[in-house]
XYZ file of C-alpha atoms in Angstrom:
290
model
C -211.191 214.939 -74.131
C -212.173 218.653 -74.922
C -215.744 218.665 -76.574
C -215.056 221.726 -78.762
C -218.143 224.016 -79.554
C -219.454 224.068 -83.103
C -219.496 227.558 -83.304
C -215.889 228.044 -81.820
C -214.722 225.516 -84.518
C -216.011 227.209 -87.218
C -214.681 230.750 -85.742
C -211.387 229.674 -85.793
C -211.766 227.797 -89.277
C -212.644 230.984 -90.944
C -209.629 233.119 -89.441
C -211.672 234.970 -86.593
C -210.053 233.883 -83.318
C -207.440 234.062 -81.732
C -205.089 231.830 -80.061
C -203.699 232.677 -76.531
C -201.013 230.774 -75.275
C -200.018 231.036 -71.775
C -196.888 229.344 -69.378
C -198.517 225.986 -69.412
C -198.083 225.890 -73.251
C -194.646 226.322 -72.733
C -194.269 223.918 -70.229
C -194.727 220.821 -72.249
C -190.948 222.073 -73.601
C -188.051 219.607 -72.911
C -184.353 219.995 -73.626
C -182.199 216.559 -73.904
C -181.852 216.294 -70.422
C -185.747 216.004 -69.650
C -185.755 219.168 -67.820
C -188.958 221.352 -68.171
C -189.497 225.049 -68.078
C -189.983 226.002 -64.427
C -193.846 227.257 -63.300
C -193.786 230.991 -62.361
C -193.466 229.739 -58.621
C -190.064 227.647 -58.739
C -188.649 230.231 -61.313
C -189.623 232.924 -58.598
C -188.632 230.547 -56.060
C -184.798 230.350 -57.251
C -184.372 234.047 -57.936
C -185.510 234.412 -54.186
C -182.762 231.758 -53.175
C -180.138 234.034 -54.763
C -180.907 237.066 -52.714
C -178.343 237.417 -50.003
C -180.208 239.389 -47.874
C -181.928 236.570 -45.632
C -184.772 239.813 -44.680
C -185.010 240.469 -48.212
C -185.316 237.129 -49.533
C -188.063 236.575 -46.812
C -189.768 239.228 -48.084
C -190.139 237.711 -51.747
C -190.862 234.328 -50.288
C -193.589 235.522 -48.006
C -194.845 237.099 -51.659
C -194.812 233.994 -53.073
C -196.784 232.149 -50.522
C -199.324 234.694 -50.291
C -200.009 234.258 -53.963
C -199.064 238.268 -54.840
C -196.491 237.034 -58.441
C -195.746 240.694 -59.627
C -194.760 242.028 -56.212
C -192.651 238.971 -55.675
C -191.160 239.556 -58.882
C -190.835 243.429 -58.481
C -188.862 243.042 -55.281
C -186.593 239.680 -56.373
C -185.547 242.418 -59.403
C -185.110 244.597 -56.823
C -182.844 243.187 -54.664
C -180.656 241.448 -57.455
C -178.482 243.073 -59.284
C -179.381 243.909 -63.151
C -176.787 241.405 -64.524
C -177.639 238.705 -62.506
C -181.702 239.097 -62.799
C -180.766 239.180 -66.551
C -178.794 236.454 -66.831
C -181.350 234.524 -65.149
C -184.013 235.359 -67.220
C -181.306 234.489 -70.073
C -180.817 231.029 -68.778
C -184.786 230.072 -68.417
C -186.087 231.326 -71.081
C -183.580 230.754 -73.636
C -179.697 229.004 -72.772
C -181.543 225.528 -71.330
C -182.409 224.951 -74.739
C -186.066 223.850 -74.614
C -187.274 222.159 -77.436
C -191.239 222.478 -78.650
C -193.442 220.071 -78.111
C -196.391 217.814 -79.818
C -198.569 220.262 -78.255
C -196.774 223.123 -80.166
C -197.060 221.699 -83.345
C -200.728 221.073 -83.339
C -201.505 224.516 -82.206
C -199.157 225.545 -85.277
C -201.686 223.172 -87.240
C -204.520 225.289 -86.133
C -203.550 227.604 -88.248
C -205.450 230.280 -86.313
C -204.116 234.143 -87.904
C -203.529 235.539 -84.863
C -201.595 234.258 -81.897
C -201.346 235.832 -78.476
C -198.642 235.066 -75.915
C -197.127 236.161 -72.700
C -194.635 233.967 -73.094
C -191.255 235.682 -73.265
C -189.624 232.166 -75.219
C -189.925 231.651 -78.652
C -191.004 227.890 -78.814
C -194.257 228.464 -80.343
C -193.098 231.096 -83.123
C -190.005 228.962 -84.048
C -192.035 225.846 -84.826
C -194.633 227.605 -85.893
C -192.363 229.079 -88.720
C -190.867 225.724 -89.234
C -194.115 224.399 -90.021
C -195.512 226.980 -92.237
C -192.643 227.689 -94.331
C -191.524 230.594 -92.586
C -194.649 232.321 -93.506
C -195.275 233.796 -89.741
C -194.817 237.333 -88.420
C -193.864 237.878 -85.172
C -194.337 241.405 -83.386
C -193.907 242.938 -79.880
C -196.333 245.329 -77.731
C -193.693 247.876 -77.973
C -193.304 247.524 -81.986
C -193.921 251.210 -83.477
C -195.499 249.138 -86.576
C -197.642 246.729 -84.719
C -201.048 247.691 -85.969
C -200.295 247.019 -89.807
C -200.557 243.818 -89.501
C -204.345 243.420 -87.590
C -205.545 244.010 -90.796
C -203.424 242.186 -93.238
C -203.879 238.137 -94.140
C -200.537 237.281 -93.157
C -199.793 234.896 -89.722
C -198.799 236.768 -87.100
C -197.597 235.546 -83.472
C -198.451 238.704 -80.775
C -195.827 238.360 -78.110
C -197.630 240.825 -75.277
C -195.410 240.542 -72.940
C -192.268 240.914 -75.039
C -189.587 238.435 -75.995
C -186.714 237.010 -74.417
C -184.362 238.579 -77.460
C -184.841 241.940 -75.583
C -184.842 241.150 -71.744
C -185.359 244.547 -70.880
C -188.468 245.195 -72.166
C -189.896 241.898 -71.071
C -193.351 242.475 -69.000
C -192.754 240.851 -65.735
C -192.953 242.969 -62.519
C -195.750 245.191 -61.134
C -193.931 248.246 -62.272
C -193.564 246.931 -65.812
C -197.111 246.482 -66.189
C -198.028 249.804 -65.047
C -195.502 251.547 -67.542
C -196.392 249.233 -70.442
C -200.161 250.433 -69.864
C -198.851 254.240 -69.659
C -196.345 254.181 -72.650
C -198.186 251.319 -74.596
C -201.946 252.273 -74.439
C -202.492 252.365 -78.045
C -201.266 248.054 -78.408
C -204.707 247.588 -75.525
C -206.687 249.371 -77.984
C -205.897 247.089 -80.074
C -206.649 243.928 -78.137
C -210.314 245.940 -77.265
C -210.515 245.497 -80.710
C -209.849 242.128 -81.084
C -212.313 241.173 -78.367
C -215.235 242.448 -80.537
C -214.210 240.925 -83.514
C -213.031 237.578 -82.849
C -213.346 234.982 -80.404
C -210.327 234.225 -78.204
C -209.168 230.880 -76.884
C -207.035 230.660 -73.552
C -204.904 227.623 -73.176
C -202.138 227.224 -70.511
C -202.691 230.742 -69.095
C -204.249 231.750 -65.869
C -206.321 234.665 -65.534
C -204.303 236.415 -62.730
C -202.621 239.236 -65.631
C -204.109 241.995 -64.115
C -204.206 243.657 -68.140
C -206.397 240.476 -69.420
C -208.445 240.684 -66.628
C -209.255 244.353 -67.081
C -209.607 244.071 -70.749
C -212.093 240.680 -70.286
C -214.382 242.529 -67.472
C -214.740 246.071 -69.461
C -215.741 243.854 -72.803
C -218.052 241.906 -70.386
C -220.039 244.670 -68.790
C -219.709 246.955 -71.797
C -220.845 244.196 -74.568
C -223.446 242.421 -72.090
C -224.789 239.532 -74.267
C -222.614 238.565 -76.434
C -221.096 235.551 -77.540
C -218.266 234.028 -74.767
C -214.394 233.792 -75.125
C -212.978 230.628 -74.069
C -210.585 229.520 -71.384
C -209.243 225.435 -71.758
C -208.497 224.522 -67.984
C -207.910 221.045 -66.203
C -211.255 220.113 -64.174
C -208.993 219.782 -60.694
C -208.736 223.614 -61.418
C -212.190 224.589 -61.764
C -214.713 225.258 -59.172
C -218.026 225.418 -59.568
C -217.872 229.214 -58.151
C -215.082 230.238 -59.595
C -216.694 229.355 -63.093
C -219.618 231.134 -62.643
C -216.974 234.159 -62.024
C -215.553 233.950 -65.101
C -218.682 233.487 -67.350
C -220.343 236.633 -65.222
C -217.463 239.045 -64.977
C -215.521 238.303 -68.156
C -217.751 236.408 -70.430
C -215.459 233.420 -70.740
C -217.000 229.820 -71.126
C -214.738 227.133 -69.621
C -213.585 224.160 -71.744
C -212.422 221.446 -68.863
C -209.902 218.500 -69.301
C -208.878 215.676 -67.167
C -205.432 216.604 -66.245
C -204.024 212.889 -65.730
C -201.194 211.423 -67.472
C -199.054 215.115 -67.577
C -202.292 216.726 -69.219
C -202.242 213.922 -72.154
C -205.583 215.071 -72.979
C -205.378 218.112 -73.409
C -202.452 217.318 -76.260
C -205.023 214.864 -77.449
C -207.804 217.680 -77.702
C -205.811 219.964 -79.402
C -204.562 216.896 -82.074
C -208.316 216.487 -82.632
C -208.998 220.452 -83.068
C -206.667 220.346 -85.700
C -208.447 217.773 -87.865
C -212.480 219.743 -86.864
C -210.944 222.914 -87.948
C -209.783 221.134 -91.265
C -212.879 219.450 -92.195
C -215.003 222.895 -91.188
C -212.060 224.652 -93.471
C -213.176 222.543 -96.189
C -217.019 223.081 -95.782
C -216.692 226.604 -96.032
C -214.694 226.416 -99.387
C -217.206 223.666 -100.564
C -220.183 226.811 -99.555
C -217.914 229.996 -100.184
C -218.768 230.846 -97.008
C -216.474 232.884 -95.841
């Protein structure tokens, strides 16, 4: 089990964190046949086996095993054509009809304001609305009115990467990221912002996005001092090095799981965040101290 810090409990109690969902959110998803979302690798894998090309699809697959995502990506979009990369992004991310998990309705118990996600499905958002009685906003990197709502009281689920409802402005190869940071620089002021303001929690996501990265290291060297961001991560994944890393160059504390059992406890950490949060909801309405 996660042993959740006081002060991280309390933060997200009184409305200042945020949530940041990653893949390995979405990959507690199941439709009726038992089938899960596909990890970043096999999804890359199988747009690699449609290539024709056997020195093109060598190409992404030597990509792939070299660890470099984006230009694996960049070139399988490449050498597709546009219909079929779409309809493939179509039929993973929405046709197999994955249905949320336990997982996503705790984190929808949370109740934390703000959500971040890269995730181009809408598992978390749809339960999420379910739950809270359609009470939850959803906006887009790309939305011309996306900064209204940083300030406002209302829920609101970030998708940073886009959404699968408009495939074409999903974030997903190199080049994508480099225009989203050209055409889209005002939506990374905004998460600068947010990193001053509230404490951020990373579960399921890796901290390979080249944006997050950049965003976490200026906030770390520019802020030097102040309190961490968190990153949930299963202990077979976390070196004693590579921790040190990410508490010196991007300020983020690591809160380790055992990842036996499918990740069971990390479902049960989050089922026993919900009910902390609660009781330190109803301490600061006992102490109007918000």
């Amino acid at each position: 089990m996660i042993s959740w810090p006081e002060d991280l409990v309390r933060d997200i109690a009184a409305r200042q964190s945020v949530l940041f969902l990653g893949a390995g959110v979405s990959r507690n998803a199941a439709n009726a046949q038992g089938q899960h979302p596909r990890g970043w690798i096999d999804f890359l894998s199988h747009l690699a086996s449609l290539i024709t090309n056997i020195g093109h699809k060598r190409e992404v697959e030597a990509c792939i095993t070299e660890g470099d995502m984006l230009t694996a990506c960049e070139l399988a979009r490449k050498h597709l054509s546009g219909s079929v990369f779409r309809t493939e992004i179509l039929r993973e991310f929405l046709s197999n009809g994955y249905r949320p998990a336990k997982i996503h309705d705790d984190l929808s118990r949370v109740d934390s304001r703000l959500v971040m996600t890269t995730n181009f499905d809408k598992l978390y958002e749809n339960r999420a609305n379910a739950l809270q009685d359609n009470t939850v906003l959803v906006k887009n990197y790309y939305d011309r009115d996306v900064a209204d709502v940083f300030r406002r009281q209302d829920r609101v689920v970030l998708k940073i990467h886009g959404t699968i409802d408009s495939p074409e402005q999903t974030i997903f190869t190199r080049s994508q990221y480099a225009l989203a940071r050209r055409d889209y620089g005002h939506f990374y002021q905004l998460m600068r912002g947010l990193f001053v303001t509230h404490t951020f929690v990373f579960l399921g996501a890796s901290m390979r996005d080249p944006d997050i990265q950049l965003l976490l290291e200026d906030h770390a060297y520019r802020f030097e001092g102040t309190r961490p961001h968190y990153i949930v991560m299963p202990e077979d994944a976390a070196r004693a090095g590579s921790l040190r890393v990410l508490e010196e160059t991007m300020n983020l504390s690591a809160l380790l799981y055992d990842p036996s059992s499918h990740h069971q406890a990390l479902a049960d950490s989050v089922a026993a965040l919900v009910t902390k949060v609660e009781v330190a909801r109803e301490e600061i309405a006992a102490t109007a101290g918000w």
